[in-house]
PDB file of C-alpha atoms in Angstrom:
ATOM      1  CA  MET A   1     113.927  92.267  53.188  1.00  0.00           C
ATOM      2  CA  ARG A   2     116.468  91.322  50.521  1.00  0.00           C
ATOM      3  CA  THR A   3     118.915  93.806  52.003  1.00  0.00           C
ATOM      4  CA  ILE A   4     118.596  92.227  55.429  1.00  0.00           C
ATOM      5  CA  THR A   5     119.093  88.735  54.019  1.00  0.00           C
ATOM      6  CA  LYS A   6     122.156  89.929  52.113  1.00  0.00           C
ATOM      7  CA  GLU A   7     123.613  91.639  55.194  1.00  0.00           C
ATOM      8  CA  ARG A   8     122.998  88.540  57.336  1.00  0.00           C
ATOM      9  CA  LYS A   9     124.879  86.421  54.790  1.00  0.00           C
ATOM     10  CA  ILE A  10     127.737  88.937  54.869  1.00  0.00           C
ATOM     11  CA  LEU A  11     127.695  88.740  58.685  1.00  0.00           C
ATOM     12  CA  GLU A  12     127.973  84.952  58.500  1.00  0.00           C
ATOM     13  CA  THR A  13     130.935  85.273  56.126  1.00  0.00           C
ATOM     14  CA  LYS A  14     132.613  87.804  58.451  1.00  0.00           C
ATOM     15  CA  ARG A  15     132.099  85.409  61.365  1.00  0.00           C
ATOM     16  CA  LEU A  16     133.741  82.605  59.403  1.00  0.00           C
ATOM     17  CA  ASP A  17     136.630  84.934  58.512  1.00  0.00           C
ATOM     18  CA  LEU A  18     136.997  85.815  62.191  1.00  0.00           C
ATOM     19  CA  ASP A  19     137.021  82.129  63.162  1.00  0.00           C
ATOM     20  CA  ALA A  20     139.688  81.438  60.528  1.00  0.00           C
ATOM     21  CA  ALA A  21     141.833  84.308  61.844  1.00  0.00           C
ATOM     22  CA  LYS A  22     141.511  82.997  65.411  1.00  0.00           C
ATOM     23  CA  ASN A  23     142.519  79.513  64.274  1.00  0.00           C
ATOM     24  CA  ARG A  24     145.513  80.883  62.375  1.00  0.00           C
ATOM     25  CA  LEU A  25     146.709  82.760  65.471  1.00  0.00           C
ATOM     26  CA  ARG A  26     146.144  79.695  67.657  1.00  0.00           C
ATOM     27  CA  LYS A  27     148.173  77.586  65.214  1.00  0.00           C
ATOM     28  CA  ALA A  28     151.011  80.139  65.160  1.00  0.00           C
ATOM     29  CA  LYS A  29     151.137  80.269  68.959  1.00  0.00           C
ATOM     30  CA  THR A  30     151.126  76.471  69.098  1.00  0.00           C
ATOM     31  CA  MET A  31     154.137  76.422  66.754  1.00  0.00           C
ATOM     32  CA  GLU A  32     155.878  78.909  69.056  1.00  0.00           C
ATOM     33  CA  SER A  33     155.178  76.892  72.195  1.00  0.00           C
ATOM     34  CA  GLN A  34     156.484  73.696  70.588  1.00  0.00           C
ATOM     35  CA  ASN A  35     159.874  75.357  69.989  1.00  0.00           C
ATOM     36  CA  ASN A  36     160.071  73.751  66.577  1.00  0.00           C
ATOM     37  CA  ALA A  37     163.791  73.584  65.636  1.00  0.00           C
ATOM     38  CA  LYS A  38     162.997  73.409  61.914  1.00  0.00           C
ATOM     39  CA  ILE A  39     161.420  76.865  61.908  1.00  0.00           C
ATOM     40  CA  LYS A  40     163.341  79.999  62.836  1.00  0.00           C
ATOM     41  CA  PRO A  41     161.983  81.913  65.841  1.00  0.00           C
ATOM     42  CA  GLU A  42     161.895  85.094  63.716  1.00  0.00           C
ATOM     43  CA  MET A  43     159.600  83.358  61.224  1.00  0.00           C
ATOM     44  CA  ILE A  44     157.309  82.227  64.007  1.00  0.00           C
ATOM     45  CA  ALA A  45     157.232  85.737  65.519  1.00  0.00           C
ATOM     46  CA  LYS A  46     156.460  87.187  62.086  1.00  0.00           C
ATOM     47  CA  GLU A  47     153.675  84.637  61.590  1.00  0.00           C
ATOM     48  CA  ILE A  48     152.197  85.499  64.997  1.00  0.00           C
ATOM     49  CA  ASP A  49     152.332  89.236  64.230  1.00  0.00           C
ATOM     50  CA  GLN A  50     150.603  88.689  60.892  1.00  0.00           C
ATOM     51  CA  ALA A  51     147.985  86.456  62.502  1.00  0.00           C
ATOM     52  CA  GLU A  52     147.318  89.037  65.231  1.00  0.00           C
ATOM     53  CA  GLN A  53     146.947  91.802  62.631  1.00  0.00           C
ATOM     54  CA  GLU A  54     144.603  89.620  60.571  1.00  0.00           C
ATOM     55  CA  LEU A  55     142.590  88.860  63.707  1.00  0.00           C
ATOM     56  CA  ARG A  56     142.254  92.570  64.574  1.00  0.00           C
ATOM     57  CA  LEU A  57     141.052  93.384  61.054  1.00  0.00           C
ATOM     58  CA  ALA A  58     138.638  90.454  61.013  1.00  0.00           C
ATOM     59  CA  GLN A  59     137.262  91.494  64.420  1.00  0.00           C
ATOM     60  CA  GLU A  60     136.761  95.086  63.215  1.00  0.00           C
ATOM     61  CA  ASP A  61     134.991  93.889  60.060  1.00  0.00           C
ATOM     62  CA  PHE A  62     132.808  91.539  62.084  1.00  0.00           C
ATOM     63  CA  ASP A  63     131.898  94.245  64.626  1.00  0.00           C
ATOM     64  CA  ARG A  64     131.060  96.688  61.830  1.00  0.00           C
ATOM     65  CA  GLN A  65     128.846  94.104  60.117  1.00  0.00           C
ATOM     66  CA  ILE A  66     127.103  93.266  63.397  1.00  0.00           C
ATOM     67  CA  GLU A  67     126.196  96.936  63.788  1.00  0.00           C
ATOM     68  CA  ILE A  68     124.873  97.187  60.218  1.00  0.00           C
ATOM     69  CA  THR A  69     122.780  94.046  60.622  1.00  0.00           C
ATOM     70  CA  ARG A  70     121.507  95.123  64.047  1.00  0.00           C
ATOM     71  CA  LEU A  71     120.374  98.502  62.708  1.00  0.00           C
ATOM     72  CA  LEU A  72     118.538  96.854  59.825  1.00  0.00           C
ATOM     73  CA  LEU A  73     116.806  94.408  62.160  1.00  0.00           C
ATOM     74  CA  GLU A  74     115.788  97.248  64.484  1.00  0.00           C
ATOM     75  CA  GLY A  75     114.317  98.975  61.432  1.00  0.00           C
ATOM     76  CA  ILE A  76     112.135  95.925  60.820  1.00  0.00           C
ATOM     77  CA  SER A  77     110.718  96.226  64.320  1.00  0.00           C
ATOM     78  CA  ALA A  78     109.881  99.905  63.798  1.00  0.00           C
ATOM     79  CA  ALA A  79     108.366  99.205  60.374  1.00  0.00           C
ATOM     80  CA  HIS A  80     106.335  96.343  61.829  1.00  0.00           C
ATOM     81  CA  SER A  81     104.934  98.599  64.555  1.00  0.00           C
ATOM     82  CA  ASN A  82     104.043 101.219  61.956  1.00  0.00           C
ATOM     83  CA  HIS A  83     102.333  98.620  59.745  1.00  0.00           C
ATOM     84  CA  VAL A  84     100.302  97.287  62.676  1.00  0.00           C
ATOM     85  CA  ARG A  85      99.232 100.823  63.607  1.00  0.00           C
ATOM     86  CA  CYS A  86      98.199 101.570  59.989  1.00  0.00           C
ATOM     87  CA  LEU A  87      96.336  98.275  59.746  1.00  0.00           C
ATOM     88  CA  ASN A  88      94.504  99.055  62.982  1.00  0.00           C
ATOM     89  CA  ASP A  89      93.522 102.492  61.604  1.00  0.00           C
ATOM     90  CA  PHE A  90      92.256 100.842  58.419  1.00  0.00           C
ATOM     91  CA  VAL A  91      90.168  98.312  60.353  1.00  0.00           C
ATOM     92  CA  THR A  92      88.711 101.113  62.503  1.00  0.00           C
ATOM     93  CA  ALA A  93      87.777 103.070  59.354  1.00  0.00           C
ATOM     94  CA  GLN A  94      86.180  99.965  57.831  1.00  0.00           C
ATOM     95  CA  ILE A  95      84.148  99.349  60.989  1.00  0.00           C
ATOM     96  CA  ALA A  96      82.887 102.952  60.952  1.00  0.00           C
ATOM     97  CA  PHE A  97      82.077 102.750  57.227  1.00  0.00           C
ATOM     98  CA  TYR A  98      80.093  99.533  57.553  1.00  0.00           C
ATOM     99  CA  ALA A  99      78.323 100.828  60.679  1.00  0.00           C
ATOM    100  CA  ARG A 100      77.167 103.872  58.652  1.00  0.00           C
ATOM    101  CA  CYS A 101      76.122 101.577  55.804  1.00  0.00           C
ATOM    102  CA  ASN A 102      74.133  99.470  58.242  1.00  0.00           C
ATOM    103  CA  GLN A 103      72.478 102.584  59.689  1.00  0.00           C
ATOM    104  CA  HIS A 104      71.527 103.841  56.200  1.00  0.00           C
ATOM    105  CA  MET A 105      70.060 100.451  55.301  1.00  0.00           C
ATOM    106  CA  CYS A 106      68.037 100.347  58.537  1.00  0.00           C
ATOM    107  CA  ASP A 107      66.756 103.882  57.842  1.00  0.00           C
ATOM    108  CA  LEU A 108      65.841 102.888  54.290  1.00  0.00           C
ATOM    109  CA  GLN A 109      64.042  99.787  55.530  1.00  0.00           C
ATOM    110  CA  ARG A 110      62.038 101.886  58.009  1.00  0.00           C
ATOM    111  CA  GLU A 111      61.138 104.382  55.282  1.00  0.00           C
ATOM    112  CA  LEU A 112      60.070 101.595  52.951  1.00  0.00           C
ATOM    113  CA  SER A 113      58.010  99.953  55.693  1.00  0.00           C
ATOM    114  CA  THR A 114      56.316 103.251  56.520  1.00  0.00           C
ATOM    115  CA  GLY A 115      55.651 103.949  52.845  1.00  0.00           C
ATOM    116  CA  ALA A 116      54.240 100.454  52.291  1.00  0.00           C
ATOM    117  CA  ASN A 117      51.685 100.922  55.093  1.00  0.00           C
ATOM    118  CA  ILE A 118      50.386 104.160  53.485  1.00  0.00           C
ATOM    119  CA  SER A 119      49.396 102.492  50.248  1.00  0.00           C
TER     120      SER A 119
END
C-alpha cells in the first residue's frame, strides 16, 4: 500500500510538471503572437522550441507514471479478489468444523442420556 501511495504522489508531481510545461509553452506562444519588439524573434523561436521539448518530455514522464500507477491499482483489485476468496474458504472451513463439533456434542449428549437411564 505504501508503494501505491508513493506512486500516486509521484503521479501528482508529474501532472504538475506537465501543467507547468504547458503553461510555459502557452506563454512563449503568447510572446510570439504579440510580436514583442524588445525580444528578438530568434529568442522567441528558441524559447518555443525549448518549451515544446520540455512539454514532450513531461508528457512522456506523465504517461509512464500513469501506466505504473494503473498497474499497481489493478494489482490491488486482483489481490482483493484473492483475499475475498481465501476468506470465504476460511469461513466455509469454520462452518464445517463447528458443524462437526455440534454433531459430536449431540452424540455425546445422547450417549450420556442413554447411560444415565441405565443406572
